[in-house]
Coordinates of C-alpha atoms in Angstrom, one line a residue:
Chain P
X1 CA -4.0 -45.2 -43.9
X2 CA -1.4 -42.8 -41.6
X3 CA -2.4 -42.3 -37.9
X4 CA -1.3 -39.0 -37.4
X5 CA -0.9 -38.1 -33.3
X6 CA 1.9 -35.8 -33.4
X7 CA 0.7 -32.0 -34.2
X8 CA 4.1 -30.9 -36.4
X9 CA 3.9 -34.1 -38.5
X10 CA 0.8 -33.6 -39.3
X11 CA 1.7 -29.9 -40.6
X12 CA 4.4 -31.3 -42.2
X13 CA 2.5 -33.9 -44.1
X14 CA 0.0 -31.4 -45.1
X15 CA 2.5 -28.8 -46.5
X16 CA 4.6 -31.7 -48.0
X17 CA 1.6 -32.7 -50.4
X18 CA 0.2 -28.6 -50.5
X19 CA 3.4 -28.6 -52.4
X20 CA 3.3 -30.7 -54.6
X21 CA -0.3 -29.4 -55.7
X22 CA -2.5 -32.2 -54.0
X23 CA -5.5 -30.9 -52.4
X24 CA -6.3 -31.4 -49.4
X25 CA -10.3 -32.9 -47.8
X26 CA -11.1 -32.6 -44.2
X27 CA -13.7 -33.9 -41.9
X28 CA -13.2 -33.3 -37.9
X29 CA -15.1 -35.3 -35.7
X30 CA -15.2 -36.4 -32.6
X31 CA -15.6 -40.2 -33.3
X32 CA -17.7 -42.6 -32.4
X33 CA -18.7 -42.4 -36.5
X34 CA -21.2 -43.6 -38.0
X35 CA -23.2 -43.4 -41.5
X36 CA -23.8 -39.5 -41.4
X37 CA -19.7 -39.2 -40.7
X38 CA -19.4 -41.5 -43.3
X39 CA -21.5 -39.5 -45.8
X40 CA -19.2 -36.6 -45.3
X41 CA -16.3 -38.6 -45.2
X42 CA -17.6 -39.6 -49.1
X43 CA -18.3 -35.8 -50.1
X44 CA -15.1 -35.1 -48.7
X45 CA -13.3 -38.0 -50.4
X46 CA -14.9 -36.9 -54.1
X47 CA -13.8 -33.4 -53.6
X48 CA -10.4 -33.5 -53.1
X49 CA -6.9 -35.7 -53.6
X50 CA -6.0 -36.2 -49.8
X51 CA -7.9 -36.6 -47.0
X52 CA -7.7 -35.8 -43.3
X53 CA -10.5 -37.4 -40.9
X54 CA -9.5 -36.0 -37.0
X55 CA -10.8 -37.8 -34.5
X56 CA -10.8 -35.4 -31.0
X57 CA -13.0 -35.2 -28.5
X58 CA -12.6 -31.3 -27.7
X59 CA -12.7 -30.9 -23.8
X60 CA -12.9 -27.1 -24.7
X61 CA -16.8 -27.7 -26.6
X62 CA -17.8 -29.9 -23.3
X63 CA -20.0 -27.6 -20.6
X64 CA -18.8 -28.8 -16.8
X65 CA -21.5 -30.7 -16.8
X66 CA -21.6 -32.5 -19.8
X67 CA -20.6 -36.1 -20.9
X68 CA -17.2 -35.3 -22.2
X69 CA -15.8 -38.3 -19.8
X70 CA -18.2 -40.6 -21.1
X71 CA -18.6 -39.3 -24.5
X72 CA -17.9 -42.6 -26.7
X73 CA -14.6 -43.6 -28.0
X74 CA -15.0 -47.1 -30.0
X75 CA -11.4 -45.8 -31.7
X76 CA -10.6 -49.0 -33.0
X77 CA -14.0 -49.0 -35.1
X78 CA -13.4 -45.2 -36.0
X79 CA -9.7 -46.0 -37.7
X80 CA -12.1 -49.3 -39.4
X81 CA -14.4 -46.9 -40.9
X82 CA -12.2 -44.6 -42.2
X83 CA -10.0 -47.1 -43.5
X84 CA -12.8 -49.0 -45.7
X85 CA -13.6 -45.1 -46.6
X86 CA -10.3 -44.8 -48.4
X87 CA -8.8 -41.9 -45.3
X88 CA -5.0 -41.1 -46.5
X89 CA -4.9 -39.9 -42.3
X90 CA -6.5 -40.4 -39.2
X91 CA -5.2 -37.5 -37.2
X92 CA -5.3 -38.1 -33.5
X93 CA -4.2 -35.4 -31.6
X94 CA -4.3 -35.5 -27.3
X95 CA -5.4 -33.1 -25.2
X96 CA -2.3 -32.8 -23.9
X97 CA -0.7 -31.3 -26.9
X98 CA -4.0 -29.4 -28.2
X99 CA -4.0 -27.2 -25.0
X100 CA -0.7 -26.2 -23.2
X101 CA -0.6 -25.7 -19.6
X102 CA 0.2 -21.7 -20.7
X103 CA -3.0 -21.8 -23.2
X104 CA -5.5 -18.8 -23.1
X105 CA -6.4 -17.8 -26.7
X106 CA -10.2 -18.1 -27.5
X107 CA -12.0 -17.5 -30.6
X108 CA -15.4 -16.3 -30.5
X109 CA -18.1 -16.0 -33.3
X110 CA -20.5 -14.2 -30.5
X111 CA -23.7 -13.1 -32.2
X112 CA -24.0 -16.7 -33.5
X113 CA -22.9 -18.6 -30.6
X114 CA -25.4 -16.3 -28.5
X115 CA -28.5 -18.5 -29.7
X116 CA -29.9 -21.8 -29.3
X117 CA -27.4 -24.4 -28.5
X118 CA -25.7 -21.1 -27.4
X119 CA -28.0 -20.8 -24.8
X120 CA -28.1 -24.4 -23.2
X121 CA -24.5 -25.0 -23.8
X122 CA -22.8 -20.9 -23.2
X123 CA -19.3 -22.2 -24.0
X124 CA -19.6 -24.8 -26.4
X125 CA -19.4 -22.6 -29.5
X126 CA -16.2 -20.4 -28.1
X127 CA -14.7 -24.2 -27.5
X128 CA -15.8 -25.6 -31.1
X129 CA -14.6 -21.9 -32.8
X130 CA -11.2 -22.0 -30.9
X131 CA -10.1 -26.1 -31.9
X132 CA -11.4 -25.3 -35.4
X133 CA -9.0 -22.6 -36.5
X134 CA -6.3 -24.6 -34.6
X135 CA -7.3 -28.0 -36.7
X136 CA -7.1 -25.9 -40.0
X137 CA -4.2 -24.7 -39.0
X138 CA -2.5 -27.7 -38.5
X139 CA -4.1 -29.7 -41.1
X140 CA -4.2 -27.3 -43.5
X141 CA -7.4 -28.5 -45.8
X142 CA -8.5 -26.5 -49.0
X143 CA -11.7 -28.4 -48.4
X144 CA -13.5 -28.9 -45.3
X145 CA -16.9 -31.1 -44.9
X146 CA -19.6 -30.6 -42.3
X147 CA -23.0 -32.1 -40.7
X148 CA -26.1 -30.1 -41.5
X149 CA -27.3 -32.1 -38.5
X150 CA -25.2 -29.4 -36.8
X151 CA -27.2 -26.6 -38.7
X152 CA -26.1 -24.0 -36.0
X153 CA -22.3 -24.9 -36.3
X154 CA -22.4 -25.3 -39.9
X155 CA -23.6 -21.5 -39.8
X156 CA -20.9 -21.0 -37.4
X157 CA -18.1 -22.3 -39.6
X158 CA -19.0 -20.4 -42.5
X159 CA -18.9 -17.2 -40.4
X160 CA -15.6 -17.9 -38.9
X161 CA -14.1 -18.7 -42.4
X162 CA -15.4 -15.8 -43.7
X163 CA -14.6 -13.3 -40.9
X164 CA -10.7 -14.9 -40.2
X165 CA -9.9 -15.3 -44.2
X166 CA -9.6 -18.7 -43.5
X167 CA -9.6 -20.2 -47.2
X168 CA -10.8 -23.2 -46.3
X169 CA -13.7 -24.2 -49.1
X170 CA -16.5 -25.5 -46.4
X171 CA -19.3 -28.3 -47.5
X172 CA -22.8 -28.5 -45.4
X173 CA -23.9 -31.9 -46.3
X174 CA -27.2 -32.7 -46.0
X175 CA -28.1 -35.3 -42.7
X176 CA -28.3 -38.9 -42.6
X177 CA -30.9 -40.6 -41.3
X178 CA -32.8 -43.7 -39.7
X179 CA -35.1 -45.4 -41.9
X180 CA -37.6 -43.6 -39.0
X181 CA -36.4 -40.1 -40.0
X182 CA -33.8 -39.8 -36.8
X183 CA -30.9 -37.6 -37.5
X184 CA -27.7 -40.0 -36.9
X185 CA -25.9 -38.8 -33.8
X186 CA -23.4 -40.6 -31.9
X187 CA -25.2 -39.6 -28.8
X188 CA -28.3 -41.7 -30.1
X189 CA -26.2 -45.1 -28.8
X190 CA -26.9 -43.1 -25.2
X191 CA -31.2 -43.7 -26.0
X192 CA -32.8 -46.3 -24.2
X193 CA -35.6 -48.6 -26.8
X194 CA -38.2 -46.7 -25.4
X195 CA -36.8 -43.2 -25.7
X196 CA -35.3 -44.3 -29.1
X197 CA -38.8 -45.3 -30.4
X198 CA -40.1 -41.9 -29.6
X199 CA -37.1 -39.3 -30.2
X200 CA -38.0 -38.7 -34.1
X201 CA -40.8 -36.8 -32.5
X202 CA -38.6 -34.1 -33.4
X203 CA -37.8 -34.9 -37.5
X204 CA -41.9 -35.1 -37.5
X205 CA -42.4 -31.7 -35.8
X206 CA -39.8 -30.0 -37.8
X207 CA -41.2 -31.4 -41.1
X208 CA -44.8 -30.6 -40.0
X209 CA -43.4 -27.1 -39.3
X210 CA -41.8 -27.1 -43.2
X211 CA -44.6 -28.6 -44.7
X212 CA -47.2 -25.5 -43.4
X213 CA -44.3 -23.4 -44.9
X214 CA -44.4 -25.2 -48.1
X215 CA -48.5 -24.7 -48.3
X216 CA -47.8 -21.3 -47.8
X217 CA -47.9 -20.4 -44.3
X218 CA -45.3 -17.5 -43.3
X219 CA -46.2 -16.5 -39.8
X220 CA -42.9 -17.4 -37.7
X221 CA -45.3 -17.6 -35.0
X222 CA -47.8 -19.8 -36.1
X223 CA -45.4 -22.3 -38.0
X224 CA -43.7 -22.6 -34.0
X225 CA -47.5 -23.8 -32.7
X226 CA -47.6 -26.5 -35.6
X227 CA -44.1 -27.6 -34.6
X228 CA -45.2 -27.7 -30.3
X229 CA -48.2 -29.1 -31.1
X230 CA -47.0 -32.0 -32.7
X231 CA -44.7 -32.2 -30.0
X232 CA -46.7 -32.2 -27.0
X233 CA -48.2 -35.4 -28.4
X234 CA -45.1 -37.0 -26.8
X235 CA -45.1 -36.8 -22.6
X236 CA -41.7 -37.8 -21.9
X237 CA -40.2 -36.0 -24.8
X238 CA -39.8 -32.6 -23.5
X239 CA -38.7 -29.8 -26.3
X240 CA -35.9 -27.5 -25.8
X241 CA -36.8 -25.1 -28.3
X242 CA -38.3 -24.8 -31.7
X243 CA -38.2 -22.3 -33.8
X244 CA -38.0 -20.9 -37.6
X245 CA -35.0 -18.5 -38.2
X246 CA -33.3 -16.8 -41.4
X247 CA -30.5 -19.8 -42.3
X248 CA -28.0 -17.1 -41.8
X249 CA -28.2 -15.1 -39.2
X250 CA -30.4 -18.0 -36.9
X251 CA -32.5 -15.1 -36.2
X252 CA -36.1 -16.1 -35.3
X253 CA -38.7 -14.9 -38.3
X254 CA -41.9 -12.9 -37.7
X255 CA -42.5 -13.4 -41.2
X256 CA -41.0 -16.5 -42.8
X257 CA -38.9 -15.1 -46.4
X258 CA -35.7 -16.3 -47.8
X259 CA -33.6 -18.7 -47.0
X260 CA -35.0 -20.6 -43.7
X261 CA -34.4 -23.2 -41.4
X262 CA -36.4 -24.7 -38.3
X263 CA -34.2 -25.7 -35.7
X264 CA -35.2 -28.0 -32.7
X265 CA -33.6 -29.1 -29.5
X266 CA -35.1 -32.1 -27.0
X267 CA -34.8 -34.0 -23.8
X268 CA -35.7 -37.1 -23.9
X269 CA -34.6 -38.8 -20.1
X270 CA -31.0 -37.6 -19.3
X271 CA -30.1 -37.1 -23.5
X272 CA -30.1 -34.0 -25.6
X273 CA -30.6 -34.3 -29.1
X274 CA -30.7 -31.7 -31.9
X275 CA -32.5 -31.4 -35.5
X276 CA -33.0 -29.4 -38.5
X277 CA -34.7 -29.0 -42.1
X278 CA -34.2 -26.3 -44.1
X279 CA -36.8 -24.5 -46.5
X280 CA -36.1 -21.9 -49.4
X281 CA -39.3 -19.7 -49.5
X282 CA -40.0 -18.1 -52.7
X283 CA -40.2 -14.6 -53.2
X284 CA -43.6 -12.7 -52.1
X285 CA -45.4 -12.7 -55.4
X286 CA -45.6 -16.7 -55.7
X287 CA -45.5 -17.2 -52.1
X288 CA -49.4 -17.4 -51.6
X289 CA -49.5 -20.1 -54.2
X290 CA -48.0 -22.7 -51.9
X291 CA -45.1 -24.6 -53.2
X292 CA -45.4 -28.9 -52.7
X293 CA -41.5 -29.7 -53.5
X294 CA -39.0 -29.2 -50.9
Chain I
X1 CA 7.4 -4.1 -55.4
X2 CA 3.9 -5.3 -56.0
X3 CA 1.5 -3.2 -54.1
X4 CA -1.6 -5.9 -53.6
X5 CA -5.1 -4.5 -51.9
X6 CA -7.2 -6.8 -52.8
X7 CA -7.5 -9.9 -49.9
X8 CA -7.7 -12.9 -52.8
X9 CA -5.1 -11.9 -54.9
X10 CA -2.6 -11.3 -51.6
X11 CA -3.8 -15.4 -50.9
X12 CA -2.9 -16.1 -54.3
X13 CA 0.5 -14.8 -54.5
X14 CA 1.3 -16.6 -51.8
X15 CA -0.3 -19.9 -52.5
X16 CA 1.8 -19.7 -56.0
X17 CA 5.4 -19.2 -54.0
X18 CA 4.8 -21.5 -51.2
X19 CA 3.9 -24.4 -53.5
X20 CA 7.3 -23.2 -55.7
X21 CA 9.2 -23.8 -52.0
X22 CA 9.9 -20.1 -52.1
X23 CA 10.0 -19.0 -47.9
X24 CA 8.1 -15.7 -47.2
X25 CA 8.3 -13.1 -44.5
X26 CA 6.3 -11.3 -43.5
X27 CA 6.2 -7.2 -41.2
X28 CA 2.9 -6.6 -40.1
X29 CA 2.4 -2.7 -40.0
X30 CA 0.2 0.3 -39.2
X31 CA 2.0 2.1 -42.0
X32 CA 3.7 5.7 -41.2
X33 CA 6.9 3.4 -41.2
X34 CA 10.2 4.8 -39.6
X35 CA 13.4 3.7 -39.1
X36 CA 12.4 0.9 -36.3
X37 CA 10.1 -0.5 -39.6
X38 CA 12.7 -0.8 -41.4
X39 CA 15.2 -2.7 -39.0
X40 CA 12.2 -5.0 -39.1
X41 CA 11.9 -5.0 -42.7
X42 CA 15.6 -5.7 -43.0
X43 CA 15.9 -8.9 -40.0
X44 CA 12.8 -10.5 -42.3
X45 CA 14.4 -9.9 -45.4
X46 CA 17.0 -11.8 -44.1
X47 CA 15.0 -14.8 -42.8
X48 CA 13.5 -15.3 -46.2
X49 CA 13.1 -15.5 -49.8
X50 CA 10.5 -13.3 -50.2
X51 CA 9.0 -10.1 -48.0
X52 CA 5.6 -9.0 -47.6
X53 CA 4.9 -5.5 -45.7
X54 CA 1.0 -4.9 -44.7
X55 CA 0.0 -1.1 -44.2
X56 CA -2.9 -1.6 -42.4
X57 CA -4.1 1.1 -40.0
X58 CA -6.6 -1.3 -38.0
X59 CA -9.7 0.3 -36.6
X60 CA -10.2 -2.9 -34.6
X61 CA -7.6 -2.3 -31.6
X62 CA -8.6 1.9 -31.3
X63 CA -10.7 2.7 -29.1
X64 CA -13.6 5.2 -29.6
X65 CA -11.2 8.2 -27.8
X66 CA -7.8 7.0 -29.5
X67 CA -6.1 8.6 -32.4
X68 CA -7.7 6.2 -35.4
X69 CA -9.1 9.3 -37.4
X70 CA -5.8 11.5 -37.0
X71 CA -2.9 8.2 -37.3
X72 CA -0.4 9.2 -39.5
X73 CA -1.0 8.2 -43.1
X74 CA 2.0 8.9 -45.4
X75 CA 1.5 6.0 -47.8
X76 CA 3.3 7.5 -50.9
X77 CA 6.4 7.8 -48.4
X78 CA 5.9 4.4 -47.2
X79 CA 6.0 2.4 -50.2
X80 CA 9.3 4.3 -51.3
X81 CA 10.5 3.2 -47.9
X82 CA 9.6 -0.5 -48.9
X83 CA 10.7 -0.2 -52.8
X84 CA 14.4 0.7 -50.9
X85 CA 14.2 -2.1 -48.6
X86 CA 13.7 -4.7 -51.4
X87 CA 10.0 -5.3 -50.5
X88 CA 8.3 -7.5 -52.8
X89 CA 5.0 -6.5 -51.7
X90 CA 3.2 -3.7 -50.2
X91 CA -0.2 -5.5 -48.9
X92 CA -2.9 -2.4 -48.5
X93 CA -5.9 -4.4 -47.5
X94 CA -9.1 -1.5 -47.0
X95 CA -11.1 -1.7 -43.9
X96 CA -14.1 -2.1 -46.1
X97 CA -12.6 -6.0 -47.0
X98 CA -11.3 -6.5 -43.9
X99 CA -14.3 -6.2 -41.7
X100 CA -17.5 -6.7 -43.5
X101 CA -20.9 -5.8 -42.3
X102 CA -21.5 -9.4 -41.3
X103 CA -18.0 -9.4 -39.4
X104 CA -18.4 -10.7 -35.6
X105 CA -15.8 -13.1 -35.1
X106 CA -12.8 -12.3 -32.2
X107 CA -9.6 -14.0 -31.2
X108 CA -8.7 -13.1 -27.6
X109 CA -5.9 -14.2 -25.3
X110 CA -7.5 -13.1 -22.1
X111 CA -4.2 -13.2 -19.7
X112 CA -1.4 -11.4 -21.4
X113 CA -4.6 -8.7 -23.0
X114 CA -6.4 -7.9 -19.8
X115 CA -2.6 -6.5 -18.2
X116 CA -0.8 -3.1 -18.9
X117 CA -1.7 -1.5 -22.1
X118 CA -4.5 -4.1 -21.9
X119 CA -5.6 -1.9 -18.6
X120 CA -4.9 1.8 -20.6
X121 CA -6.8 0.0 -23.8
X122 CA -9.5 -2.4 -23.3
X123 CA -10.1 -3.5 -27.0
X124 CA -6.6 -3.1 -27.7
X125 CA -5.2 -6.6 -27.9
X126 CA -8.5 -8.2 -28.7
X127 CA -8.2 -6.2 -31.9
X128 CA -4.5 -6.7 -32.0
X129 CA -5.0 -10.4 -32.0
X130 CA -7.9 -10.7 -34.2
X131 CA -6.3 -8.9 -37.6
X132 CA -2.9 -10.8 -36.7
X133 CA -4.8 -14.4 -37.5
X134 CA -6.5 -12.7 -40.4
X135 CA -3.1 -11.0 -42.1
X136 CA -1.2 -14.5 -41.4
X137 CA -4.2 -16.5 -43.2
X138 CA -3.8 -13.7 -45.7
X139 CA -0.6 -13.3 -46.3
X140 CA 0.5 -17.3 -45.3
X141 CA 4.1 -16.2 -43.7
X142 CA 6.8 -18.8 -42.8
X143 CA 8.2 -15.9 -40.3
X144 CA 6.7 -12.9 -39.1
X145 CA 9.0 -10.3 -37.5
X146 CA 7.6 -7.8 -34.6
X147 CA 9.6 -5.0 -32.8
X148 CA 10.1 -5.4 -29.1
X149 CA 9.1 -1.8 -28.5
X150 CA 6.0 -3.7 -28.5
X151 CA 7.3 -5.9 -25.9
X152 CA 3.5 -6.9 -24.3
X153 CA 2.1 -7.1 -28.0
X154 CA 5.2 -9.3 -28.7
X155 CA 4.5 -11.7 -25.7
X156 CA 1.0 -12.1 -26.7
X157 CA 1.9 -13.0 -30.7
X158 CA 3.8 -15.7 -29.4
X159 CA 1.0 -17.0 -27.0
X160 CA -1.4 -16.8 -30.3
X161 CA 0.8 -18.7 -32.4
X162 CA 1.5 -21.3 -29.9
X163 CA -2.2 -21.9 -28.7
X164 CA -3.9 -21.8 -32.2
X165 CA -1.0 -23.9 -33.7
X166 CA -0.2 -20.9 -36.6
X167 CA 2.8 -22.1 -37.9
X168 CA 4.8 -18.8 -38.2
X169 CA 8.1 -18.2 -37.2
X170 CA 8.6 -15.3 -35.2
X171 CA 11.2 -13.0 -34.4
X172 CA 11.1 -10.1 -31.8
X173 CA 13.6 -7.5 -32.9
X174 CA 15.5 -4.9 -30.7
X175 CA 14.2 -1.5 -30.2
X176 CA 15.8 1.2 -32.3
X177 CA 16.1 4.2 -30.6
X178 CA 17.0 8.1 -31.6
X179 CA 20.3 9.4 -30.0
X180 CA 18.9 10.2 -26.7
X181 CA 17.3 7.1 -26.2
X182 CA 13.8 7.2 -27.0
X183 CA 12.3 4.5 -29.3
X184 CA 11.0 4.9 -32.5
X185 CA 7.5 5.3 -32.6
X186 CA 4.6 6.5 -35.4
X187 CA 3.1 8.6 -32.4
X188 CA 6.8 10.3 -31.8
X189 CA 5.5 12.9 -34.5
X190 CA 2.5 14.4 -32.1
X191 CA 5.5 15.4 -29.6
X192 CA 5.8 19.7 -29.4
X193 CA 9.8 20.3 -29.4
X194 CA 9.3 20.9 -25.6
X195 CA 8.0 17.4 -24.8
X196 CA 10.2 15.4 -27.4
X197 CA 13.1 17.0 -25.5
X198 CA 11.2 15.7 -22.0
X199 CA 10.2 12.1 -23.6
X200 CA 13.6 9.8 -23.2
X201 CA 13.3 10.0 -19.5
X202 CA 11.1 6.6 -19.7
X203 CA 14.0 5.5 -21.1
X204 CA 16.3 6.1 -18.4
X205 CA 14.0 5.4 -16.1
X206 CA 13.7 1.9 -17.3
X207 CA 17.4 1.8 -17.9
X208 CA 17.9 2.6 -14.0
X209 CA 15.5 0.1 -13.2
X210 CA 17.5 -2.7 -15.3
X211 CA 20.9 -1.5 -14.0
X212 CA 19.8 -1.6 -10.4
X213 CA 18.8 -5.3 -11.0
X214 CA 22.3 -5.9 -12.5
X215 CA 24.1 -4.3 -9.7
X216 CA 22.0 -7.3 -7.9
X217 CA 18.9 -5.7 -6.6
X218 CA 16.1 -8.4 -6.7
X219 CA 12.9 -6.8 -4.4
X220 CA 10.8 -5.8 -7.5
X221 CA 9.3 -3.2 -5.3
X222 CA 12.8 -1.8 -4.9
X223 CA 13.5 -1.5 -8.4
X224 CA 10.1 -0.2 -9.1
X225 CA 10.7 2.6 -6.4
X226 CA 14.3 3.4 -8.6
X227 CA 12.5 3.9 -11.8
X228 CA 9.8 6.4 -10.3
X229 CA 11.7 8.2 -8.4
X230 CA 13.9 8.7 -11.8
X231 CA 10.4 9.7 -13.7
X232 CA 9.3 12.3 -11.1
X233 CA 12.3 14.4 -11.6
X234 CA 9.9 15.8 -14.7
X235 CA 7.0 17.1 -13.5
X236 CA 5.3 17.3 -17.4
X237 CA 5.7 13.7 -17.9
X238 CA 3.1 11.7 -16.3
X239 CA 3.8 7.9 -15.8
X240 CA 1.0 5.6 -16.1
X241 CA 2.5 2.3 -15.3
X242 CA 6.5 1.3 -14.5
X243 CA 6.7 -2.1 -13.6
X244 CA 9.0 -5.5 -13.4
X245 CA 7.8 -8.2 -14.8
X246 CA 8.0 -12.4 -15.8
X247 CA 9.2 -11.1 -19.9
X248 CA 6.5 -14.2 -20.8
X249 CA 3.2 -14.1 -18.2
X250 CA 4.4 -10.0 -17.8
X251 CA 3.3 -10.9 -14.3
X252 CA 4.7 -8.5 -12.1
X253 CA 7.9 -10.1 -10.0
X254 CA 8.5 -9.4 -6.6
X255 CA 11.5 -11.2 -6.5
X256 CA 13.6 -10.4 -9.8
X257 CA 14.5 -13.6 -11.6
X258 CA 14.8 -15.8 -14.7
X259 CA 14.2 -13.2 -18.1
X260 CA 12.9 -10.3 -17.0
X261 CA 11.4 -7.1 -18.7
X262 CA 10.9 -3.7 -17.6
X263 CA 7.4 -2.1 -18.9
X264 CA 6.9 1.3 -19.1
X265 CA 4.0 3.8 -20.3
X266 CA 3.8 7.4 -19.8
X267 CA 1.7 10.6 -21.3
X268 CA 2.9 14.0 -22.6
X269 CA 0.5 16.2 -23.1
X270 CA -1.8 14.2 -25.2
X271 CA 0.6 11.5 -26.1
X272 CA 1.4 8.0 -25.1
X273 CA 4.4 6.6 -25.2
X274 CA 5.4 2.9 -24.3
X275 CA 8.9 1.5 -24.0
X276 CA 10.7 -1.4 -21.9
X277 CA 14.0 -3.3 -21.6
X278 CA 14.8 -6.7 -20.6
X279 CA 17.1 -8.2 -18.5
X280 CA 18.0 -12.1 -17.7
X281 CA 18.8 -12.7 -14.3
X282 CA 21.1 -15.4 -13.7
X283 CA 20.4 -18.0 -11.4
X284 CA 20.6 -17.3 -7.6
X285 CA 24.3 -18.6 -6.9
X286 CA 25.7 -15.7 -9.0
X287 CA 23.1 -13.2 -8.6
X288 CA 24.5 -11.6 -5.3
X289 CA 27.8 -10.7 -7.7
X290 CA 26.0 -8.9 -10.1
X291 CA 26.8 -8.5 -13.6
X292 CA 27.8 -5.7 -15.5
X293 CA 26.9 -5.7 -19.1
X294 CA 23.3 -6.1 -20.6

């Protein structure tokens, strides 16, 4: 496995193998990986010839007060990982040479960075926009590979590929997680036992919130009260939000239709963690007949 | 010439010469193409192996009161223009494919947008910037070429390539200019006979401005006072902005040094013109002994 730190070589390998017809796989991260990165780093791996895993924590994503400085950074483990994964190169950039004393171009995707995490987090999105189109541009993937853990990014993604004609192909893959039904997150490692015993509060209210769905509920509202209800069972969890929105547009639903997903943020002590499922809600004449699969 | 409108097919030409090693340049335009276009058309024609013109007339950077509706259109004379200049393709993309109903994504590079034209034209650059990453992930140049006349446009190209790591050669090619001096613009057709005669004075007003600082004046203000005191001898011509400036922040300079350009805007009737020269200012030791020739 390469370690690629230097910004042109990394173009250059990438256009070097382009050439020669290879394609190119891509997962960014920002390390600290685990066995949801290493489920995309396998999708990745079984689409495409190459592939690029970036490890950068993006300053640019961090709010001022957020845990950028003590986001974890166990890089010798990261390059083990990817290594055993079969990576052709770990690309490394700094800071430093990612933004330039003179640097002042954003990229915004504002309707969808306006919601949810939007809110709690108001430049995270503009930061996570901005380092993506300059990671495809230096790396250069045909293929890129993403968290559905990161539901709202994921939508995110799609919309900036779309909207800059980025021709990067873009895989959602579905999350990983613990045998309890946590969604793997590096910031988990931040839980303390107690608050880790009770943080899949939030995959059960979610899935509560799907299953009503699924026996045919489709009042936004009402599907929300299932969800805080099963919540509020927890005192020291304390929810963020929670809320069923068209998978697309992360719009909240009045009435649930088409392609949905319920999205859920928490607090539990001084960490944040997120969640999603996703639902597909059959069209209105078989829709009062309850559907059991997901 | 090939003339391509559809976005996919202008990717896949592309793709298919790249991977053959086959170098492409590339002339970004707003169509209604002049002799300044094709002094552009001929510096990338020389840069590469194969040359891509877009006629795009962007709705993005007009504003609501600007001239989108009534910009000159002469497409059957602009792709004869091309065909003569050895253009290998005419890329027509419609503003239908470019910007979708969905579209919402912006690039923006806040310090060089918010100044000059930036302060006549709010959305201008935002605009500007935003179709530039789409036509360069469209059309996948190895070098771009843009006319100085566009000096602030210019400066903010290279700040977009730079920050989101674009990988496109650029070039900045010298103003052409009619007889008397005034640059070669699309909007040059609105001028009445009467006003085209008046227009070249922002020309020499500029051109005092830049002779004064190579007779050794170096108070900004001074120079400043030079060029509008040149642009009120015609009482028709309304400036708008005349101003010295850093040629890469375009920060105004009170104390002329290092490279230097001279901006310039002004209205005729109901036309805008822009224009500006540039000067490098050698270091302090032989500034006092001025030098002669541009």
């Amino acid at each position: 496995m390469k370690i690629i730190r230097n910004l042109h070589a990394m173009t250059l390998w990438s256009d070097r193998l382009r050439r020669e017809g290879v394609t190119i796989g891509f997962v960014p991260t920002m390390g600290a990986l685990h066995d949801g990165h290493r489920a995309l780093i396998r999708a990745a791996r079984l689409r495409c010839d190459a592939l690029v895993v970036s490890i950068f924590v993006n300053p640019a994503q961090f709010g001022p007060k957020e845990d950028l400085s003590r986001y974890p950074r166990p890089i010798a483990r990261d390059r083990r990982l990817c290594r055993a994964e079969g990576v052709d190169v770990c690309f490394e950039p700094t800071p430093a040479d990612m933004y330039s004393e003179r640097f002042q171009t954003s990229v915004m995707v504002p309707e969808l960075a306006g919601r949810w995490e939007g809110t709690a987090r108001p430049h995270h999105f503009g930061g996570v926009a901005t380092v993506l189109v300059k990671l495809f541009s230096l790396v250069r993937p045909h293929h890129a590979v993403f968290g559905q853990k990161d539901f709202q990014q994921a939508a995110l993604v799609r919309r900036l590929i779309a909207d800059l004609n980025l021709a990067v192909g873009l895989t959602v893959h579905p999350t990983v997680r613990e045998p309890d039904g946590l969604a793997m997150s590096s910031r988990n490692v931040y839980l303390s036992p107690d608050h880790r015993r009770r943080a899949p509060v939030l995959y059960r209210a979610l899935s509560a919130g799907r299953q009503a769905i699924l026996d045919g509920l489709r009042d936004g509202r009402q599907v929300d009260r299932i969800m805080k209800r099963m919540m509020a069972e927890d005192r020291i969890v304390r929810p963020e939000y929670l809320a069923v929105c068209d998978a697309a547009s992360l719009e909240p639903l009045k009435k649930v239709s088409g392609s949905v997903v319920l999205l859920g943020a928490i607090r539990i002590g001084r960490v944040r963690l997120i969640d999603n499922v996703t639902v597909a809600v059959p069209s209105a004449g078989s829709a009062r007949r309850g559907r059991r699969s997901a």
